[in-house]
Amino acid sequence: MSTVESHPSPLREQDTEVASWLQREDKRQRTTLTLIASENHCSAAVREACQSRITDKYAEGYPSRRYYGGCEVADGIEDLARQRAMQLFGATHANVQPHSGSTANLAALLALAGPNGRIVGMSLKAGGHLTHGYAKNHSGMLFDARQYGVDKDGRIDLDEVRDLVREHRPQVVIAGGSSYSRNIDYAAFAAIAHEFGARLMADIAHPAGLVAAGLVPSPIGHADVVTMTTHKTLRGPRGGMILANDEAHKAINSSVFPGHQGGPLMHQIAGKAVAFGEALRPEFRDYQRRVLDNSRHLAQVLSQNGLSIVSGGTDNHIVLVDLRGTDVTGADVEERALAAGLSVNKNAVPEDPRPPLITSGLRLGTAAVTTRGFGTAEIDQVAQIVLGLVRGEDPERYRSVVQDLCEAHPLP
Ligand code: DSN
């Protein structure tokens, strides 16, 4: 197996401390199965683009309208990333500059609602994101935010959303979440938002790759603005992106720069361009199909063996396990899983009585292990490990199974 140690390394020669931390992370990823739903493994080509010399270049502004000289290469790369993004999602405008999903969301909310505006989004506890109006996030401080939850079956209740929008009269309604495993009816959300004069912002950070592959509903044509990260199911480098309709795109561009950020991270934008090129290939759709097959299989096996799955299953890459009927917390299982070699995260479930650092849930995702080549046979093995850990079996007994799986399915 090729490792970072086998290549010449200016970093190792110059700074052994940082080099050894990075070697440790390389080993951690190679020898651990990532089941964190928001993580994936991007390609070597994406990583090469992200470590290129263009990291040194300032390029404030947009292609052909920059505030620095020497931006002709930056222009070419950013235009390529934008064109590929628009083709991938069938969108008319793309802004590839947001440094992250959080900055994309705040830039979009400020563009659409303005400071002190009113917003409606899904609550963090029900599966929304911090930036959808959580009180301790800037989205909950800068805006007058109201939050909707899920019904007793773990699904968005559109009647509740409509009542909230009618009462609160927000400028922006947000559809999307971080631990919501069901398809979202963007047409219905748009109808509610537009009926009351609001605009719809869809945050597809989690299912972006599945949306691009046409395997789950797309908000394009319904939402005024679509935000996302590029590193989850989309399998690109860490970063954010905003797609906007004809009416919103100018305000979005001004809000990202100069409103929210200075110089774009051109090395990350180069990585985004590479990833979007990969996502336009037919193999990407096959990969996303396997992500879905694997998550459905994982949900089914866990459920058949007695674990409760929020909403009873999944339509995307996320499986949210409700541990309230067991003797363990999310934190317990996260710790045991790490000892076995599985990287997972504890997660609140709707109406969770436990605090956020403990939780009663476990959020699993199949994007990263599917990148390693896992199919349903390997997912069966993963499911048996999770079941054993919940039952309280010694994590050490699973360590060699996990190592064999890692060696048989190396990272890209
Ligand atoms: N924190 C990310 C997640 O894990 O879903 C979203 O930004």
Coordinates of C-alpha atoms and ligand atoms in Angstrom, one line a residue:
M1 CA 0.0 0.0 0.0
S2 CA 1.4 3.4 -1.0
T3 CA 1.8 5.8 1.9
V4 CA 2.8 9.4 2.2
E5 CA 6.1 8.2 3.8
S6 CA 7.2 6.6 0.5
H7 CA 7.3 10.0 -1.4
P8 CA 9.9 12.8 -1.2
S9 CA 8.6 15.4 1.2
P10 CA 9.8 19.0 1.6
L11 CA 7.3 19.2 4.5
R12 CA 8.9 16.3 6.3
E13 CA 12.3 17.7 5.8
Q14 CA 11.3 21.2 7.0
D15 CA 8.7 20.6 9.7
T16 CA 8.6 17.2 11.2
E17 CA 5.8 18.1 13.7
V18 CA 3.2 19.1 11.1
A19 CA 4.4 16.3 8.8
S20 CA 3.9 13.7 11.5
W21 CA 0.4 15.0 12.4
L22 CA -0.5 14.8 8.7
Q23 CA 1.0 11.3 8.4
R24 CA -1.1 10.3 11.4
E25 CA -4.3 11.6 9.7
D26 CA -3.4 9.8 6.5
K27 CA -3.0 6.6 8.5
R28 CA -6.2 7.3 10.5
Q29 CA -8.2 7.6 7.3
R30 CA -6.7 4.6 5.7
T31 CA -7.3 2.4 8.7
T32 CA -10.7 3.7 9.7
L33 CA -14.1 3.3 8.1
T34 CA -15.7 6.7 7.7
L35 CA -19.5 6.5 8.4
I36 CA -19.9 10.2 9.2
A37 CA -22.6 11.3 6.9
S38 CA -21.1 14.6 6.1
E39 CA -17.6 13.2 5.1
N40 CA -16.3 11.6 2.0
H41 CA -12.9 10.9 0.3
C42 CA -12.2 13.1 -2.7
S43 CA -10.0 11.9 -5.5
A44 CA -6.3 12.3 -5.8
A45 CA -6.9 14.6 -8.7
V46 CA -9.0 16.9 -6.5
R47 CA -6.4 16.9 -3.8
E48 CA -3.6 17.7 -6.3
A49 CA -5.6 20.7 -7.6
C50 CA -6.1 21.9 -4.0
Q51 CA -2.4 21.9 -3.1
S52 CA -1.4 23.8 -6.3
R53 CA 0.5 27.1 -6.4
I54 CA -2.7 29.0 -7.0
T55 CA -3.2 29.0 -3.3
D56 CA -0.8 32.0 -3.3
K57 CA -3.1 34.1 -5.6
Y58 CA -5.4 36.9 -4.5
A59 CA -8.4 37.3 -6.8
E60 CA -11.0 39.5 -5.1
G61 CA -13.9 40.1 -7.4
Y62 CA -15.2 37.9 -10.2
P63 CA -13.8 36.7 -13.5
S64 CA -12.8 39.7 -15.7
R65 CA -13.7 42.1 -12.8
R66 CA -10.9 41.6 -10.3
Y67 CA -9.2 43.9 -7.9
Y68 CA -5.8 42.4 -8.5
G69 CA -3.6 42.0 -11.5
G70 CA -2.4 38.6 -12.8
C71 CA -5.8 36.9 -12.4
E72 CA -6.1 35.4 -15.9
V73 CA -5.6 31.9 -14.7
A74 CA -7.9 32.4 -11.7
D75 CA -10.5 33.7 -14.2
G76 CA -10.2 30.6 -16.3
I77 CA -10.4 28.2 -13.4
E78 CA -13.4 30.0 -11.8
D79 CA -15.3 30.2 -15.1
L80 CA -14.7 26.5 -15.7
A81 CA -15.9 25.6 -12.2
R82 CA -19.0 27.8 -12.6
Q83 CA -19.8 26.4 -16.1
R84 CA -19.4 22.8 -14.8
A85 CA -21.6 23.5 -11.7
M86 CA -24.3 25.0 -13.9
Q87 CA -24.3 22.1 -16.2
L88 CA -24.3 19.6 -13.4
F89 CA -27.3 21.0 -11.6
G90 CA -29.1 22.6 -14.6
A91 CA -28.8 26.0 -13.0
T92 CA -28.5 29.4 -14.7
H93 CA -26.1 31.0 -12.2
A94 CA -23.4 29.6 -9.9
N95 CA -21.1 31.2 -7.3
V96 CA -18.3 28.9 -6.4
Q97 CA -16.5 31.3 -4.0
P98 CA -18.1 30.5 -0.6
H99 CA -15.4 29.1 1.7
S100 CA -17.9 26.8 3.4
G101 CA -21.6 25.9 3.6
S102 CA -22.0 28.1 6.6
T103 CA -20.6 31.2 4.8
A104 CA -22.7 30.3 1.8
N105 CA -25.8 30.2 4.0
L106 CA -25.1 33.4 5.8
A107 CA -24.3 35.2 2.5
A108 CA -27.5 34.0 1.0
L109 CA -29.6 34.8 4.0
L110 CA -28.2 38.4 4.2
A111 CA -28.8 38.8 0.4
L112 CA -32.4 37.7 0.6
A113 CA -33.6 38.8 4.1
G114 CA -31.2 41.7 5.0
P115 CA -30.0 42.3 8.5
N116 CA -32.7 41.8 11.1
G117 CA -34.9 40.1 8.5
R118 CA -37.2 37.2 9.3
I119 CA -36.4 33.6 8.4
V120 CA -38.0 30.2 8.9
G121 CA -35.9 27.0 8.9
M122 CA -35.7 23.6 10.4
S123 CA -34.6 23.3 14.0
L124 CA -31.2 21.8 14.8
K125 CA -32.8 19.2 17.1
A126 CA -35.2 18.1 14.3
G127 CA -32.4 17.7 11.8
G128 CA -31.7 21.2 10.5
H129 CA -28.4 23.0 10.5
L130 CA -26.8 25.6 12.8
T131 CA -27.1 28.2 10.1
H132 CA -30.8 27.8 9.6
G133 CA -31.7 30.0 12.6
Y134 CA -30.2 28.3 15.7
A135 CA -30.2 30.8 18.5
K136 CA -26.4 30.5 19.2
N137 CA -25.5 30.8 15.5
H138 CA -25.3 34.2 13.8
S139 CA -28.3 33.1 11.7
G140 CA -30.3 33.1 15.0
M141 CA -28.7 36.4 16.2
L142 CA -28.8 38.5 13.0
F143 CA -32.3 37.4 11.9
D144 CA -35.6 37.0 13.6
A145 CA -35.8 33.2 13.2
R146 CA -38.6 30.7 13.8
Q147 CA -38.0 27.0 13.5
Y148 CA -40.1 24.1 12.3
G149 CA -39.7 20.5 13.5
V150 CA -40.8 17.0 12.3
D151 CA -43.9 15.1 13.0
K152 CA -44.1 11.9 15.2
D153 CA -42.9 9.9 12.2
G154 CA -39.8 12.0 11.8
R155 CA -41.0 13.8 8.6
I156 CA -41.4 17.4 7.8
D157 CA -45.0 18.5 8.4
L158 CA -45.8 21.0 5.5
D159 CA -48.9 22.1 7.4
E160 CA -46.7 23.2 10.3
V161 CA -44.3 25.0 7.9
R162 CA -47.2 26.8 6.2
D163 CA -48.7 27.9 9.6
L164 CA -45.3 29.2 10.7
V165 CA -44.7 31.1 7.5
R166 CA -48.3 32.6 7.5
E167 CA -47.8 33.7 11.1
H168 CA -44.1 34.9 10.9
R169 CA -44.1 36.3 7.3
P170 CA -40.4 35.7 6.7
Q171 CA -38.4 37.0 3.8
V172 CA -36.7 33.6 3.5
V173 CA -37.9 30.0 4.1
I174 CA -35.1 27.4 4.3
A175 CA -35.6 23.8 3.2
G176 CA -32.9 21.3 4.0
G177 CA -31.0 19.8 6.9
S178 CA -28.0 18.0 8.3
S179 CA -29.6 14.8 9.6
Y180 CA -32.8 14.6 7.6
S181 CA -32.9 11.3 5.7
R182 CA -36.1 11.8 3.7
N183 CA -36.7 13.5 0.3
I184 CA -37.9 17.1 0.5
D185 CA -40.9 18.3 -1.5
Y186 CA -39.3 21.5 -2.9
A187 CA -42.3 22.4 -5.1
A188 CA -44.5 22.4 -2.0
F189 CA -42.0 24.5 0.0
A190 CA -41.8 27.0 -2.9
A191 CA -45.6 27.2 -3.1
I192 CA -45.7 28.0 0.7
A193 CA -42.9 30.6 0.5
H194 CA -44.1 32.3 -2.6
E195 CA -47.7 32.4 -1.4
F196 CA -46.6 34.6 1.5
G197 CA -44.1 36.7 -0.4
A198 CA -41.0 34.9 0.9
R199 CA -38.2 33.4 -1.1
L200 CA -37.1 29.8 -0.9
M201 CA -33.5 28.8 0.0
A202 CA -32.8 25.1 -0.4
D203 CA -29.7 23.9 1.5
I204 CA -28.7 20.7 -0.3
A205 CA -25.3 20.3 1.4
H206 CA -25.9 16.7 2.3
P207 CA -27.7 15.3 -0.8
A208 CA -25.9 17.5 -3.4
G209 CA -24.2 14.5 -5.1
L210 CA -27.5 12.6 -5.2
V211 CA -29.3 15.7 -6.6
A212 CA -26.6 16.1 -9.3
A213 CA -27.0 12.5 -10.2
G214 CA -30.8 12.9 -10.5
L215 CA -31.5 10.3 -7.9
V216 CA -33.3 12.5 -5.4
P217 CA -35.5 15.5 -6.1
S218 CA -33.8 18.7 -7.2
P219 CA -34.8 22.1 -5.9
I220 CA -33.7 23.8 -9.2
G221 CA -36.7 25.5 -10.7
H222 CA -38.4 25.7 -7.3
A223 CA -36.0 27.4 -5.0
D224 CA -34.8 30.9 -5.6
V225 CA -31.4 30.1 -4.2
V226 CA -29.7 26.7 -3.6
T227 CA -26.7 26.5 -1.2
M228 CA -24.5 23.5 -0.6
T229 CA -21.1 22.2 0.5
T230 CA -18.9 20.5 -2.1
H231 CA -17.4 17.9 0.1
K232 CA -20.2 15.6 1.2
T233 CA -22.0 13.4 -1.3
L234 CA -20.7 15.7 -4.0
R235 CA -17.2 14.3 -3.2
G236 CA -15.2 17.4 -3.9
P237 CA -12.9 19.5 -1.8
R238 CA -14.1 21.2 1.4
G239 CA -16.0 24.4 0.4
G240 CA -19.4 25.9 -0.4
M241 CA -21.4 27.0 -3.4
I242 CA -24.5 28.9 -4.2
L243 CA -26.8 28.5 -7.2
A244 CA -29.3 31.3 -7.9
N245 CA -32.1 32.1 -10.3
D246 CA -32.0 35.1 -12.6
E247 CA -33.7 37.4 -10.1
A248 CA -31.5 36.6 -7.1
H249 CA -28.0 36.0 -8.6
K250 CA -26.7 39.6 -8.5
A251 CA -27.6 40.1 -4.9
I252 CA -26.0 36.7 -4.1
N253 CA -22.8 37.7 -5.8
S254 CA -22.6 41.0 -4.0
S255 CA -23.3 39.3 -0.7
V256 CA -20.5 36.8 -1.1
F257 CA -18.0 39.4 -2.3
P258 CA -17.6 42.1 -1.1
G259 CA -20.4 41.5 1.5
H260 CA -19.1 38.4 3.2
Q261 CA -15.6 37.4 2.0
G262 CA -12.4 38.9 0.6
G263 CA -10.2 36.8 -1.6
P264 CA -11.7 33.5 -2.8
L265 CA -9.7 30.4 -2.1
M266 CA -8.6 29.7 -5.7
H267 CA -6.9 26.4 -4.9
Q268 CA -10.2 25.1 -3.5
I269 CA -12.1 26.5 -6.5
A270 CA -9.6 24.5 -8.7
G271 CA -10.5 21.4 -6.7
K272 CA -14.2 22.2 -7.1
A273 CA -13.8 22.4 -10.9
V274 CA -12.1 19.0 -10.9
A275 CA -14.8 17.4 -8.7
F276 CA -17.6 18.9 -10.9
G277 CA -15.9 17.4 -13.9
E278 CA -15.8 14.0 -12.2
A279 CA -19.5 14.4 -11.2
L280 CA -20.4 15.0 -14.9
R281 CA -19.1 11.5 -15.8
P282 CA -21.5 8.5 -16.0
E283 CA -19.5 6.7 -13.3
F284 CA -20.6 9.3 -10.8
R285 CA -24.3 8.3 -11.2
D286 CA -23.3 4.7 -10.7
Y287 CA -21.5 5.6 -7.5
Q288 CA -24.5 7.6 -6.2
R289 CA -26.8 4.6 -7.0
R290 CA -24.5 2.4 -4.8
V291 CA -24.6 5.1 -2.0
L292 CA -28.4 4.8 -2.0
D293 CA -28.4 1.0 -2.2
N294 CA -26.0 0.9 0.7
S295 CA -27.8 3.3 2.9
R296 CA -31.2 1.5 2.3
H297 CA -29.5 -1.8 3.1
L298 CA -27.9 -0.5 6.2
A299 CA -31.2 0.9 7.5
Q300 CA -33.0 -2.3 6.7
V301 CA -30.4 -4.6 8.4
L302 CA -30.3 -2.4 11.5
S303 CA -34.0 -2.2 11.7
Q304 CA -34.6 -6.0 11.2
N305 CA -32.2 -6.5 14.1
G306 CA -34.2 -4.3 16.5
L307 CA -32.8 -0.8 16.1
S308 CA -35.2 2.0 15.6
I309 CA -34.5 4.2 12.5
V310 CA -35.9 7.8 12.6
S311 CA -38.7 8.0 10.0
G312 CA -38.4 4.2 9.5
G313 CA -35.8 4.3 6.8
T314 CA -34.0 6.6 4.4
D315 CA -34.3 8.2 0.9
N316 CA -30.7 9.4 0.9
H317 CA -27.2 8.5 2.2
I318 CA -28.1 9.2 5.9
V319 CA -29.4 6.6 8.4
L320 CA -30.3 8.2 11.7
V321 CA -30.5 5.6 14.5
D322 CA -32.7 6.3 17.5
L323 CA -31.0 4.7 20.5
R324 CA -33.7 5.6 23.1
G325 CA -35.0 2.0 23.3
T326 CA -31.5 0.7 24.1
D327 CA -29.1 0.9 27.1
V328 CA -26.7 3.2 25.3
T329 CA -26.3 6.9 24.3
G330 CA -25.0 8.3 21.1
A331 CA -21.8 9.3 22.9
D332 CA -21.3 5.7 24.1
V333 CA -21.6 4.2 20.7
E334 CA -19.4 6.9 19.1
E335 CA -16.6 6.0 21.6
R336 CA -17.0 2.2 21.1
A337 CA -17.1 2.6 17.4
L338 CA -13.8 4.6 17.3
A339 CA -12.2 1.8 19.3
A340 CA -13.4 -0.7 16.7
G341 CA -12.2 1.5 13.8
L342 CA -15.4 3.1 12.7
S343 CA -15.7 6.9 12.6
V344 CA -19.3 7.8 13.3
N345 CA -21.0 10.7 15.0
K346 CA -23.5 10.9 17.9
N347 CA -26.5 13.0 16.8
A348 CA -29.6 14.4 18.4
V349 CA -32.8 12.6 17.4
P350 CA -36.1 14.6 17.2
E351 CA -37.4 15.3 20.8
D352 CA -34.0 14.1 22.2
P353 CA -34.1 14.3 26.0
R354 CA -30.2 14.2 26.2
P355 CA -27.8 17.1 25.8
P356 CA -26.0 17.6 22.5
L357 CA -22.7 16.2 23.7
I358 CA -24.4 13.0 24.7
T359 CA -27.5 12.5 22.5
S360 CA -29.7 9.5 21.9
G361 CA -28.9 9.1 18.3
L362 CA -26.3 7.9 15.9
R363 CA -26.0 9.4 12.4
L364 CA -24.5 7.0 9.9
G365 CA -23.8 7.8 6.2
T366 CA -22.7 5.6 3.3
A367 CA -21.0 8.1 1.0
A368 CA -17.4 7.6 2.2
V369 CA -17.4 3.8 2.4
T370 CA -19.1 3.6 -1.0
T371 CA -16.2 5.6 -2.4
R372 CA -13.9 2.9 -1.0
G373 CA -16.0 0.4 -3.1
F374 CA -18.3 -1.0 -0.5
G375 CA -21.4 -2.9 -1.7
T376 CA -24.2 -4.4 0.4
A377 CA -22.1 -7.4 1.4
E378 CA -19.6 -5.1 3.2
I379 CA -22.5 -3.0 4.6
D380 CA -23.8 -6.2 6.2
Q381 CA -20.5 -6.5 8.0
V382 CA -20.7 -2.9 9.1
A383 CA -24.2 -3.3 10.3
Q384 CA -23.3 -6.4 12.4
I385 CA -20.5 -4.3 14.0
V386 CA -22.8 -1.5 14.9
L387 CA -25.3 -3.9 16.3
G388 CA -22.6 -5.6 18.4
L389 CA -21.4 -2.3 19.7
V390 CA -24.9 -1.2 20.7
R391 CA -25.3 -4.6 22.6
G392 CA -22.1 -3.7 24.5
E393 CA -19.7 -6.2 22.9
D394 CA -16.0 -5.4 23.2
P395 CA -15.0 -3.1 20.3
E396 CA -11.5 -4.8 20.2
R397 CA -13.1 -8.0 18.8
Y398 CA -14.1 -6.0 15.6
R399 CA -10.8 -4.3 15.1
S400 CA -9.4 -7.0 12.8
V401 CA -12.6 -7.2 10.7
V402 CA -12.5 -3.4 10.2
Q403 CA -8.8 -3.6 9.2
D404 CA -9.4 -6.4 6.7
L405 CA -12.2 -4.3 5.2
C406 CA -9.9 -1.2 5.0
E407 CA -7.1 -3.2 3.3
A408 CA -9.5 -4.8 0.8
H409 CA -10.9 -1.4 -0.1
P410 CA -8.1 1.2 -0.1
L411 CA -8.8 4.9 -0.2
P412 CA -8.7 6.7 -3.6
Ligands
DSN1 N1 -21.6 19.8 10.3 C1 -22.1 19.3 9.0 C2 -22.7 18.0 9.2 O1 -22.0 17.2 9.8 O2 -23.7 17.7 8.7 C3 -22.9 20.2 8.3 O3 -22.2 21.4 8.2

